[in-house]
Every structure is written in structure tokens, then in C-alpha cells.
Coordinates of N, CA, C and O in Angstrom, one line a residue:
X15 N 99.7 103.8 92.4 CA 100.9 103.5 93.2 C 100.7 102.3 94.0 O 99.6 101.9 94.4
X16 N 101.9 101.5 94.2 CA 101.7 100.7 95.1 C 101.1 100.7 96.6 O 101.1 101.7 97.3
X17 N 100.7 99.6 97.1 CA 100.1 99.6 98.4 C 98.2 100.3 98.5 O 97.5 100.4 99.6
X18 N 97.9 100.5 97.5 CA 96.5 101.1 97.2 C 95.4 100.1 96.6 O 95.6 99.3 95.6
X19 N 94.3 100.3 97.2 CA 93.1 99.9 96.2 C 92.5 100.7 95.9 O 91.7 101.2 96.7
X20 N 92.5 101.4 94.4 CA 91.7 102.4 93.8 C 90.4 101.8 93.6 O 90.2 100.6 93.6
X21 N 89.4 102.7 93.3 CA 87.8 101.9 93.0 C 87.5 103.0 92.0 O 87.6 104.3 92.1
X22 N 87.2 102.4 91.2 CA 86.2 103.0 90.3 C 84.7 102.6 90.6 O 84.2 101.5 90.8
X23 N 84.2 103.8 90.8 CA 82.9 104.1 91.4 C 81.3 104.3 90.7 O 81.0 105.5 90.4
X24 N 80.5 103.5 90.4 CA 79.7 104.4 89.3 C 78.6 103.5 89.0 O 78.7 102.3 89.0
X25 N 77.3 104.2 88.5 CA 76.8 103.4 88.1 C 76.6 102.4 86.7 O 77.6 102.6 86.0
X26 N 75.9 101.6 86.1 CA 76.2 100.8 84.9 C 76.1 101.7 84.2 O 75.2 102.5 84.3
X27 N 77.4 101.7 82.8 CA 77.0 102.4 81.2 C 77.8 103.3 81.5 O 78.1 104.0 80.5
X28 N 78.5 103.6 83.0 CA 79.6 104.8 82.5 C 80.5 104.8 82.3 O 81.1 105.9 82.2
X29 N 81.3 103.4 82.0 CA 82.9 103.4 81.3 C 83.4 102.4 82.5 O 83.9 101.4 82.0
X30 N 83.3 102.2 83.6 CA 84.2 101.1 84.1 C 84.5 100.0 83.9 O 85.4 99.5 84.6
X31 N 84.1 99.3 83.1 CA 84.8 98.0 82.3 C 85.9 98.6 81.4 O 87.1 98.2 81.4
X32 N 85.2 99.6 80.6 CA 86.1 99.9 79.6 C 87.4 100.6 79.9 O 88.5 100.5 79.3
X33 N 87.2 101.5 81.2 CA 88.7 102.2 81.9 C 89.6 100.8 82.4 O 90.9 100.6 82.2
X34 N 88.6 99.9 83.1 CA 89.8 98.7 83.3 C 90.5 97.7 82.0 O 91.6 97.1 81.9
X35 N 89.6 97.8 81.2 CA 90.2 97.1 79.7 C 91.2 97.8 79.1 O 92.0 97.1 78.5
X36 N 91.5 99.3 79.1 CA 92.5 100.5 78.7 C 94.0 100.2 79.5 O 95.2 100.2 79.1
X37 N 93.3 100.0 80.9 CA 94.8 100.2 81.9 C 95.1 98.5 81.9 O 96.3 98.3 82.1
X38 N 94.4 97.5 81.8 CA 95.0 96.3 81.5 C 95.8 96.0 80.2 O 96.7 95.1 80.1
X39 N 95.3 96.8 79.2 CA 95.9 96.6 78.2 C 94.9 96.1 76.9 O 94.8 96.4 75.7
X40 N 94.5 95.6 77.5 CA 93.0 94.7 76.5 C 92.5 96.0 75.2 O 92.2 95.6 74.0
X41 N 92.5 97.0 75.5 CA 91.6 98.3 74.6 C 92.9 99.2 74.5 O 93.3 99.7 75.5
X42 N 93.4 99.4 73.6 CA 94.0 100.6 73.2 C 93.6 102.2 73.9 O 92.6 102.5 73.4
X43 N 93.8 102.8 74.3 CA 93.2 104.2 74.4 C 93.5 105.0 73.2 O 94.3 104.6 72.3
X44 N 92.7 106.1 73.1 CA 92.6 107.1 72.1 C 93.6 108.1 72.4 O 94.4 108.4 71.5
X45 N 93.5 108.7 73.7 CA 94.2 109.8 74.2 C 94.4 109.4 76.2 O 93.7 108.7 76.9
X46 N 95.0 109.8 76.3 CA 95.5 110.2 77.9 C 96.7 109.0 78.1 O 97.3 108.4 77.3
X47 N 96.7 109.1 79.5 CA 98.3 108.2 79.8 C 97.7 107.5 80.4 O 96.5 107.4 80.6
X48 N 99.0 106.6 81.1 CA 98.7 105.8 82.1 C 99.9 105.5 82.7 O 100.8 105.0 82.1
X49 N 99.7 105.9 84.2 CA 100.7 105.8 85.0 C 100.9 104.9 86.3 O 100.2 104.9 87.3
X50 N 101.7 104.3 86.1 CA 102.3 103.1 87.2 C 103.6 103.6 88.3 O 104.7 103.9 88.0
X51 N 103.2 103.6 89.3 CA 104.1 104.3 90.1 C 104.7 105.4 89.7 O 106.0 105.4 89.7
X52 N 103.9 106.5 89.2 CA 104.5 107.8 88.5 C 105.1 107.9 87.4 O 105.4 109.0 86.9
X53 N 105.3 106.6 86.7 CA 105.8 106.6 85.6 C 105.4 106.2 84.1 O 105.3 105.0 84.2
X54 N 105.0 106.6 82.9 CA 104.2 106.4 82.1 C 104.4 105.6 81.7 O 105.6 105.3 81.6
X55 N 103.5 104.4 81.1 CA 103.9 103.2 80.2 C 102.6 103.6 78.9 O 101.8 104.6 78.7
X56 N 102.7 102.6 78.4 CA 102.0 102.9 77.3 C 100.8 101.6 77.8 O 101.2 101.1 78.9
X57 N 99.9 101.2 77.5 CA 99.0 100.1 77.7 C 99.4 99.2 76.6 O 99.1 98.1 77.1
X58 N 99.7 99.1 75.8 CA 100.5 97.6 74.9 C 101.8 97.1 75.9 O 102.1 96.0 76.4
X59 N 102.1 97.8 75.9 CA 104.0 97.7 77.2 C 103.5 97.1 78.6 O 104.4 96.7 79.3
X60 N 102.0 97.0 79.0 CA 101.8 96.8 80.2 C 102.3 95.2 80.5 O 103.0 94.8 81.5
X61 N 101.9 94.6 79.7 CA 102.2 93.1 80.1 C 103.7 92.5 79.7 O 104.0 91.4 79.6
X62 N 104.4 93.8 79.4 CA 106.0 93.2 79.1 C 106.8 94.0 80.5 O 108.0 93.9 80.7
X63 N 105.9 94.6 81.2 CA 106.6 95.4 82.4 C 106.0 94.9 83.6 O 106.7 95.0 84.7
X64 N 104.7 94.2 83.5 CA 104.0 93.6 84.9 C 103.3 92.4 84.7 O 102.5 92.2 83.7
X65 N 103.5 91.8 85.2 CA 102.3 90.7 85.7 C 101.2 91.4 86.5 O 101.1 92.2 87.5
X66 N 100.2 90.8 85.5 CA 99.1 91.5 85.7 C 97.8 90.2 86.2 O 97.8 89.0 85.7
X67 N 96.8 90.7 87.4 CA 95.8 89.4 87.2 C 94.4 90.3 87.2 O 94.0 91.3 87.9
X68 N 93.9 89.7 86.2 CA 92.3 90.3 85.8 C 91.2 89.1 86.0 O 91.2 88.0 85.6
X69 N 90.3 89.9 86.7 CA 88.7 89.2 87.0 C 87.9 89.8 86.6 O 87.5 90.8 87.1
X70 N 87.4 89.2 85.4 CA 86.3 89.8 84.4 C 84.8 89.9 85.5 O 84.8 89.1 86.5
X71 N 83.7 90.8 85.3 CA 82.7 90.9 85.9 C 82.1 89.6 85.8 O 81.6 89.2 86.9
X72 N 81.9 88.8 85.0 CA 81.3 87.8 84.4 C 82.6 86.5 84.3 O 83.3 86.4 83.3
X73 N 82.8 85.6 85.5 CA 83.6 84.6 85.5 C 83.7 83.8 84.5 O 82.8 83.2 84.0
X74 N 84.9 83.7 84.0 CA 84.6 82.5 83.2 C 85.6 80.8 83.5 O 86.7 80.4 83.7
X75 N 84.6 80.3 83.5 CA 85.4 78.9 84.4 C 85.5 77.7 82.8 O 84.5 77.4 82.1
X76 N 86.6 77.4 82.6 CA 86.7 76.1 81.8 C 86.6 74.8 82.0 O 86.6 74.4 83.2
X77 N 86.3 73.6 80.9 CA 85.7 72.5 81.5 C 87.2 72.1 81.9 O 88.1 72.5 81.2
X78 N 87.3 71.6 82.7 CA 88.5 71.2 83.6 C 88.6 71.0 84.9 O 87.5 71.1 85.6
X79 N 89.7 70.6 85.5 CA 89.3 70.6 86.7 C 89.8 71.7 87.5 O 90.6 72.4 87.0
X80 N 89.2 72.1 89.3 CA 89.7 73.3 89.8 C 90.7 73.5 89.6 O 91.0 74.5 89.0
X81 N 91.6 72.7 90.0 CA 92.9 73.2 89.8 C 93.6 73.2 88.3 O 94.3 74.2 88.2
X82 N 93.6 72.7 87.3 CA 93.0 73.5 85.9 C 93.0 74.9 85.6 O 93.7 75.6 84.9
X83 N 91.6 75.1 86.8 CA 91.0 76.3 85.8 C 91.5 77.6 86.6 O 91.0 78.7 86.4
X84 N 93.0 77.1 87.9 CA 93.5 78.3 88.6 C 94.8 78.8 88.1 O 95.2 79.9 87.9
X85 N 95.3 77.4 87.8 CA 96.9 77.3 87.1 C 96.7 77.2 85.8 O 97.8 77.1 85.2
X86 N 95.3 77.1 84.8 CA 95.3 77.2 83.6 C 96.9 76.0 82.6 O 97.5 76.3 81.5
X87 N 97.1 74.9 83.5 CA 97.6 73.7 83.5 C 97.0 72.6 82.9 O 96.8 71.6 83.6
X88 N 96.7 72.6 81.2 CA 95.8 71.8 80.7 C 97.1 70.4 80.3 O 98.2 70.4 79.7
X89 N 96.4 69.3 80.9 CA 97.7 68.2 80.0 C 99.3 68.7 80.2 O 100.1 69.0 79.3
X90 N 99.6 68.6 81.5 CA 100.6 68.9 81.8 C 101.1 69.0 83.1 O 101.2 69.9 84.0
X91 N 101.3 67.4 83.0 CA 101.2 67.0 84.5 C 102.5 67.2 85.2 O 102.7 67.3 86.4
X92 N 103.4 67.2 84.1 CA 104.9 67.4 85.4 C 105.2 68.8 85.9 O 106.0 69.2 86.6
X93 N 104.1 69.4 85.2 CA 104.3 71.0 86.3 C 103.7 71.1 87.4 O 103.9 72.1 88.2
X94 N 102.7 70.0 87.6 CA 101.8 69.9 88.9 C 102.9 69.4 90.1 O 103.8 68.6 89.9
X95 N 102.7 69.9 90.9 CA 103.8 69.7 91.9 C 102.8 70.1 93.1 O 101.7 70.7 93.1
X96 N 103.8 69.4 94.5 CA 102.7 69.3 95.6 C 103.1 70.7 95.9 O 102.5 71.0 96.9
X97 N 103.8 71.6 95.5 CA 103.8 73.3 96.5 C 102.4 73.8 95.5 O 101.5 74.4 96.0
X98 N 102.4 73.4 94.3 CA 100.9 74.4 93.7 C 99.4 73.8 94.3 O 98.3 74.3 94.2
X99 N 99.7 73.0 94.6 CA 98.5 71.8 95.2 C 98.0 72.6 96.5 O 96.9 73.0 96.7
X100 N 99.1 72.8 97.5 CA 98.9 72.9 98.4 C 98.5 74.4 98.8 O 97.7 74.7 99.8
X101 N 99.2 75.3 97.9 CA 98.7 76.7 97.8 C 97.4 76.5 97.1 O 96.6 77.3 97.6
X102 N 97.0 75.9 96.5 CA 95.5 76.3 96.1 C 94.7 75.6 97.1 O 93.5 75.9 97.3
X103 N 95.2 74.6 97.7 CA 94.0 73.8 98.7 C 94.3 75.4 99.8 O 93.3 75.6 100.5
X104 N 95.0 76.1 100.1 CA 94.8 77.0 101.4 C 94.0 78.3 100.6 O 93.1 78.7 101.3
X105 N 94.1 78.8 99.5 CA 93.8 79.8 98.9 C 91.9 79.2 99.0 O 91.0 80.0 99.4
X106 N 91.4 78.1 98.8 CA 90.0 77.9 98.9 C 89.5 77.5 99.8 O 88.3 77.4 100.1
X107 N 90.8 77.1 100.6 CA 89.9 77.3 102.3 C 90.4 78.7 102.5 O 90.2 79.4 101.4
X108 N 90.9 79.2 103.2 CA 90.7 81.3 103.2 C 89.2 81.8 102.0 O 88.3 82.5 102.5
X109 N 89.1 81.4 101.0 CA 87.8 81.8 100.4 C 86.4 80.9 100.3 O 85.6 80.9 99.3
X110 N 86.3 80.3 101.4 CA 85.2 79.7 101.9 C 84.8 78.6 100.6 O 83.6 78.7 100.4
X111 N 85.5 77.9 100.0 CA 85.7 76.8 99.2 C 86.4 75.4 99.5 O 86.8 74.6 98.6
X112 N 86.5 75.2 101.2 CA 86.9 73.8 101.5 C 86.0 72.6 100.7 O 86.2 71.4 100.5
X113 N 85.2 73.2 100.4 CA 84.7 71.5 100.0 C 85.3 71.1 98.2 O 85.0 70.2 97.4
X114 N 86.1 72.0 98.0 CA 86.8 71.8 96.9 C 88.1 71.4 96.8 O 88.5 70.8 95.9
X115 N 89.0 71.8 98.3 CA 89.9 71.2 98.6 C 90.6 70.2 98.3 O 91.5 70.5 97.6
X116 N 90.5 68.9 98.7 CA 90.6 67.7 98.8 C 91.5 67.6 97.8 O 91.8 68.6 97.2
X117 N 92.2 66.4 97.5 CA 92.5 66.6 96.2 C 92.1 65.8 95.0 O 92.3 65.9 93.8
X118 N 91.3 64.7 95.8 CA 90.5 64.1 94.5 C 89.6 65.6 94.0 O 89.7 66.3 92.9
X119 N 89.1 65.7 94.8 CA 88.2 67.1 94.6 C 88.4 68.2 93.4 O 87.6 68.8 92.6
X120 N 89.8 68.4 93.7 CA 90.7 69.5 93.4 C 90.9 69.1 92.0 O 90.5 69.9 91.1
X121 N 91.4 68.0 91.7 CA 91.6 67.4 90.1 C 90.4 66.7 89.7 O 90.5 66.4 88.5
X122 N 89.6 66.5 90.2 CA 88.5 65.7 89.5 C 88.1 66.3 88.1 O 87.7 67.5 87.9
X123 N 88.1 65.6 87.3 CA 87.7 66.2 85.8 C 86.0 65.6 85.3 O 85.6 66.0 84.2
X124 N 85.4 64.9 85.9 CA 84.3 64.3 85.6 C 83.3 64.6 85.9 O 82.4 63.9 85.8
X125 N 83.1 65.8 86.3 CA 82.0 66.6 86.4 C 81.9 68.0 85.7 O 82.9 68.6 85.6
X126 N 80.7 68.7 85.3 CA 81.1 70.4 84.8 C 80.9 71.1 85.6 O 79.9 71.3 86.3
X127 N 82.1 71.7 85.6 CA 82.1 72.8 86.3 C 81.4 74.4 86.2 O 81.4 75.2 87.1
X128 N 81.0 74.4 85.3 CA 80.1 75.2 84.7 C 78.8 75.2 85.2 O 78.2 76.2 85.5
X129 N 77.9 73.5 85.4 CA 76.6 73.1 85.9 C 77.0 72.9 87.3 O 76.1 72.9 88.1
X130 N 78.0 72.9 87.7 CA 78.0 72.5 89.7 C 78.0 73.4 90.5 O 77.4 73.3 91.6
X131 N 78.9 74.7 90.0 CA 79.3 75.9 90.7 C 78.5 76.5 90.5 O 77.9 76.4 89.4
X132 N 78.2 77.7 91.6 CA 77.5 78.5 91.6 C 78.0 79.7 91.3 O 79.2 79.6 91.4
X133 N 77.7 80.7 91.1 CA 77.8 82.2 90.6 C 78.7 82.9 91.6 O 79.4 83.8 91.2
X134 N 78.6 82.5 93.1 CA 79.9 83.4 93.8 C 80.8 82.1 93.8 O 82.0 82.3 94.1
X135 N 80.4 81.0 93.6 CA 81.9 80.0 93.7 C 82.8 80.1 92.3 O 84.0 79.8 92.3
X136 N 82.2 80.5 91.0 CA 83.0 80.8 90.1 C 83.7 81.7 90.3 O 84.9 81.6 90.1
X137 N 82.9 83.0 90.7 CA 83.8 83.8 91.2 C 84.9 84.1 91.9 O 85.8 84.8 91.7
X138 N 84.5 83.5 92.8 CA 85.7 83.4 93.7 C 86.8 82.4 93.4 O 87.9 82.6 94.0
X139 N 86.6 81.3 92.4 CA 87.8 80.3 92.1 C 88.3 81.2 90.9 O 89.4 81.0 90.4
X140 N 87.5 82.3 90.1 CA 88.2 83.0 89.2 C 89.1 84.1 90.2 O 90.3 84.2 90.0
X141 N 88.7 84.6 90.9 CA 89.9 85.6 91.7 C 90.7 84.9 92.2 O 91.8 85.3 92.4
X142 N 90.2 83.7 92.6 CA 92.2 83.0 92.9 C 93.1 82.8 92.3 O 94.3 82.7 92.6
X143 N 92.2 82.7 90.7 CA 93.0 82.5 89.5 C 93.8 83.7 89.4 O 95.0 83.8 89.5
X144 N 93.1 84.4 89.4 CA 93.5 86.1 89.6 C 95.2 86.3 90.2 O 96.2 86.8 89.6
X145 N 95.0 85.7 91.3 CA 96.2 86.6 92.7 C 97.1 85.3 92.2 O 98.3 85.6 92.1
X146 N 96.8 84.0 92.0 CA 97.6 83.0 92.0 C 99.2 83.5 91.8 O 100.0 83.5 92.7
X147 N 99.4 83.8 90.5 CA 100.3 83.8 90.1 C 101.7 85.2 90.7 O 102.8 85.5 90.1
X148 N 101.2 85.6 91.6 CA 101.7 86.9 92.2 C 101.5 88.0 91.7 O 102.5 88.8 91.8
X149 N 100.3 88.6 91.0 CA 100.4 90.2 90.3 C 100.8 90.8 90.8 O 100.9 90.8 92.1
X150 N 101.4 91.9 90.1 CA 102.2 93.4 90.5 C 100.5 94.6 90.5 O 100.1 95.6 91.0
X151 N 100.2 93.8 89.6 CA 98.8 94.8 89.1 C 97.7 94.0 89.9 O 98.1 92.9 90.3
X152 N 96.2 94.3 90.3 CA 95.6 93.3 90.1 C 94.4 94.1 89.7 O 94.0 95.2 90.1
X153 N 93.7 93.3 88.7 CA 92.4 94.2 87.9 C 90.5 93.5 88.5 O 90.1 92.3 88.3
X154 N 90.0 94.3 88.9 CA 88.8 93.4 89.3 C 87.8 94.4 88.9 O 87.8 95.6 89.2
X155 N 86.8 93.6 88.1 CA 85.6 94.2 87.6 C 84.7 93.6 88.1 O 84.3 92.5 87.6
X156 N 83.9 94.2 89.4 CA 83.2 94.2 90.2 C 83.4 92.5 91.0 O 82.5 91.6 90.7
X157 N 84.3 92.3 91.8 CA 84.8 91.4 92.3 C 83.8 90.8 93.4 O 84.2 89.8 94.0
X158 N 82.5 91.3 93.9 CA 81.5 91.0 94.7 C 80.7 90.7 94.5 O 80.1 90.1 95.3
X159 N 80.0 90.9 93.1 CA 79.0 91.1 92.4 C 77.7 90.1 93.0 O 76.6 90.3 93.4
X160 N 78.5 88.7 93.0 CA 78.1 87.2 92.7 C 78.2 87.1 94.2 O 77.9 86.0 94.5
X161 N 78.4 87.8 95.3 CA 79.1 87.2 96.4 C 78.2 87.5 97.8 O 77.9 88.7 97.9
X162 N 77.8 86.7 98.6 CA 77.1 87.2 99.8 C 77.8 88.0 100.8 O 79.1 88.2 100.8
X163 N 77.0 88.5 101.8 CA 77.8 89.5 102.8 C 79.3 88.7 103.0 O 80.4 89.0 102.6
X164 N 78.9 87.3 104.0 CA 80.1 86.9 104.3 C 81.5 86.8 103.1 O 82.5 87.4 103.0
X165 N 80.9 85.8 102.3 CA 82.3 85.8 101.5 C 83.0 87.1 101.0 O 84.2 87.3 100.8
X166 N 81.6 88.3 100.7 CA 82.7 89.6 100.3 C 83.3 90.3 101.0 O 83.8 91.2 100.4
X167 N 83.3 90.1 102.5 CA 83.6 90.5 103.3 C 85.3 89.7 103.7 O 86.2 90.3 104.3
X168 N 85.2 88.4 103.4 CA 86.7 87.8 103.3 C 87.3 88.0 102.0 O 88.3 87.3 101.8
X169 N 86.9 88.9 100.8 CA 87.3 89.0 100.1 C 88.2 90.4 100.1 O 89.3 90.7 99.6
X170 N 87.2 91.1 100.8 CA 87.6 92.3 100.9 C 88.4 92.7 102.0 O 88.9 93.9 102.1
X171 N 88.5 91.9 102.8 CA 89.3 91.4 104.1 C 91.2 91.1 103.6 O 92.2 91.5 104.2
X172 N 90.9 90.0 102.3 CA 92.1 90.0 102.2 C 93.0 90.7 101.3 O 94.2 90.5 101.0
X173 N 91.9 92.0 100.5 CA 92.7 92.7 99.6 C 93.4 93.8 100.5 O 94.5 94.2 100.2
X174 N 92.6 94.3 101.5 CA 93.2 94.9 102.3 C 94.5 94.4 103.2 O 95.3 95.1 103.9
X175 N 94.6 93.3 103.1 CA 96.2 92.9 103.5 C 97.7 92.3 102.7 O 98.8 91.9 102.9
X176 N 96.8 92.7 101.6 CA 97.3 91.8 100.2 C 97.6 93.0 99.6 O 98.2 92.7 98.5
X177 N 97.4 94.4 99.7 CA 97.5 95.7 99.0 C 99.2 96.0 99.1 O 99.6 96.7 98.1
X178 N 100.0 95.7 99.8 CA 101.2 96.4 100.4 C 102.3 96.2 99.4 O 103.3 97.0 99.6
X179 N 102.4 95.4 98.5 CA 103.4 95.9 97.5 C 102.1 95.9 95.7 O 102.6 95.9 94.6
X180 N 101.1 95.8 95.9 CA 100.7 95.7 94.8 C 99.9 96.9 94.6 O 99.7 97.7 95.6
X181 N 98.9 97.1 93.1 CA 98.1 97.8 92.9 C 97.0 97.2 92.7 O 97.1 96.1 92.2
X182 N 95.7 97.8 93.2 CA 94.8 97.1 93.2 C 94.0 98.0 92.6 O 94.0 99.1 93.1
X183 N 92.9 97.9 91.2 CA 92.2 98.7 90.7 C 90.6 97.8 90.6 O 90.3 97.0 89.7
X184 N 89.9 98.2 91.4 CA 88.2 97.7 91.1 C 87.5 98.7 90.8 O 87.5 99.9 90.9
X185 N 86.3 97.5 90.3 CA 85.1 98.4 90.1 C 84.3 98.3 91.1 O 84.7 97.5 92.1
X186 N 83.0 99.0 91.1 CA 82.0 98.4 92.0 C 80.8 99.6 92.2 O 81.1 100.7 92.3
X187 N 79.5 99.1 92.1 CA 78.3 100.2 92.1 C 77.7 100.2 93.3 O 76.6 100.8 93.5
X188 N 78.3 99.5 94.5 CA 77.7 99.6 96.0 C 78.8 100.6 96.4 O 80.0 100.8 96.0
X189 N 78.0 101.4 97.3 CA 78.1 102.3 98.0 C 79.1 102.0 99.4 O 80.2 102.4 99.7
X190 N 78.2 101.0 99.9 CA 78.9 100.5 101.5 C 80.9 100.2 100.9 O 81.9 100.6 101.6
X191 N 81.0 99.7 99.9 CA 82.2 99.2 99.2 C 83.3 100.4 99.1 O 84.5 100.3 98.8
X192 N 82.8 101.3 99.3 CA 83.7 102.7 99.1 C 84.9 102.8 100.4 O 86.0 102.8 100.0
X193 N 84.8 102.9 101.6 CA 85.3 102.6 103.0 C 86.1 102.0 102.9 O 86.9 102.1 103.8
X194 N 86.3 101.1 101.9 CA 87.7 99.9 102.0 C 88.7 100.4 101.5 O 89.9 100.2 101.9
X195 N 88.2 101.6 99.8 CA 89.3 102.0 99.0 C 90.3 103.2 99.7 O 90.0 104.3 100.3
X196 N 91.2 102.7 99.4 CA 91.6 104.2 99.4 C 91.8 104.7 98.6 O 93.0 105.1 98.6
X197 N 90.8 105.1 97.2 CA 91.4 106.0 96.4 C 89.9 105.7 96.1 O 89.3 104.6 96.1
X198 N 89.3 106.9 95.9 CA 87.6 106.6 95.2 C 87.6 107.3 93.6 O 87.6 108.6 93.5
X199 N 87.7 106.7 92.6 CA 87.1 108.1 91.4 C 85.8 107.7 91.2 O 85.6 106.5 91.0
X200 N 84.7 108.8 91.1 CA 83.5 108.5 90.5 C 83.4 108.6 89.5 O 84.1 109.5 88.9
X201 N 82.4 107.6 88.5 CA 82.6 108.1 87.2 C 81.1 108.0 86.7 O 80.7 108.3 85.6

């Protein structure tokens, strides 16, 4: 239901990638449903009924530049416009990524981003990727993993204010991380 963060709870090898690949759509299920505000859809139908944003456990950042690799905007410059600019320069200052800002910064293509960024900065420029686009859904496979106290703490700071018309489904094998959801299933 809308307005919730469900958590899938558990340790590694018991199915939470794979429950979030079923309800994104990505895996077929075998048997059971899947329900969106009480109502059944099928998981093929998911992405013709919602905008959905998924953050794989393991970021994946393309050679490109940040803004690129948020708006997934390859060679296609007349879509770049100063409102997408400026929403992503505030989305990486709120995620402790000002020094990416800028906007040389922001479009620079001459460096890899793959060798510069570190493991919670992919991450975290992959969850902007994530919310950018407005999901109805939003899917996160272990969305902290990579991340120290502070930044997961503004991460988890802003799903809790970011929950009120959407759904929010994560994973996660910390404990302390349970307190935020409101909906715990162990698995």
C-alpha cells in the first residue's frame, strides 16, 4: 500500500533479491500474487501500470557523465534542459555529493566513473537514478550496504518523507534498520 516502507528482513541466500526481482517484474513467479494497493496485477503488467525505480544491491554506474548516468540521457542534448540540471545538482547536495554538483562537474565526460567513485558514491548517484524519475513503486536491494552511518542515515531520513504517496520495498540484513519500516517480513 501506498505511504509504507516494507523491509524485507533476512539473512544472505534466503530469497530477497529474488522476492524483489518477482515484484519488480524482472523474474516471473511460479505461484502466488502480487498485490498493489489491494489489487492484483500480474508481474509482467507491472511496468505498463507503474513507474517503477530499482536499485540493484551492486550499483551499476556507466561510462558517462553524472548526469548521464541519472537521466540515462546518452547523446541527446536537447532534452537536457536547465529544470533536470538543477534537480540533480539539489538531489546530490541533499545526498552528500556537492562536489559533483557543479556543472562542469555534473557533465564532465573525461574521466571514469567507475575508477573515481567510490562504493557509497555509486550508490548513492544509483538511488537518485532510482527516485529521479518520480516512481509510484520504488525497489531497493539493500540501499546502505556501501554507505556510512551518516549518509545512511540521510538516506533513510529521506525515504521516510518521501514514503507518502509511494511504495517503498527494501531489503536489508541490519538489524538497527528495522525501526524505520513500517512493515517488517522476515525471511
Amino acid at each position: 500500500q501506498k505511504g509504507k516502507i516494507y523491509g524485507l528482513f533476512g539473512k544472505s541466500g534466503k530469497g530477497k533479491t529474488t522476492l524483489l526481482n518477482i515484484i519488480s517484474g524482472l523474474i516471473k513467479p511460479k505461484s502466488g500474487n502480487i498485490l498493489i494497493n489491494n489489487k492484483k496485477i500480474k508481474s509482467q503488467e507491472i511496468y505498463n501500470t507503474y513507474k517503477i525505480g530499482l536499485l540493484n544491491q551492486e550499483p551499476y554506474i556507466l561510462e558517462g557523465s553524472i548526469f548521464e548516468n541519472i537521466i540515462f540521457n546518452f547523446n541527446n542534448e536537447e532534452k537536457k534542459n536547465n529544470q533536470d540540471v538543477q534537480k540533480i545538482q539539489k538531489l546530490l547536495i541533499k545526498f552528500n555529493l556537492r562536489k559533483y554538483s557543479n556543472k562542469k562537474t555534473l557533465n564532465d565526460n573525461n574521466f571514469s566513473l567507475n575508477k573515481k567513485l567510490s562504493g557509497g558514491e555509486k550508490q548513492r548517484i544509483s538511488f537518485i537514478r532510482c527516485i529521479y524519475n518520480n516512481p509510484d513503486i520504488i525497489i531497493l536491494d539493500e540501499p546502505t550496504a556501501a554507505l556510512d552511518k551518516k549518509n545512511e542515515g540521510i538516506l533513510i531520513k529521506f525515504l521516510k518523507n518521501y514514503k507518502k504517496n509511494k511504495i517503498i520495498i527494501l531489503t536489508t540484513h541490519r538489524n538497527y534498520l528495522i525501526k524505520h519500516l513500517d512493515k517488517v517480513i522476515k525471511v
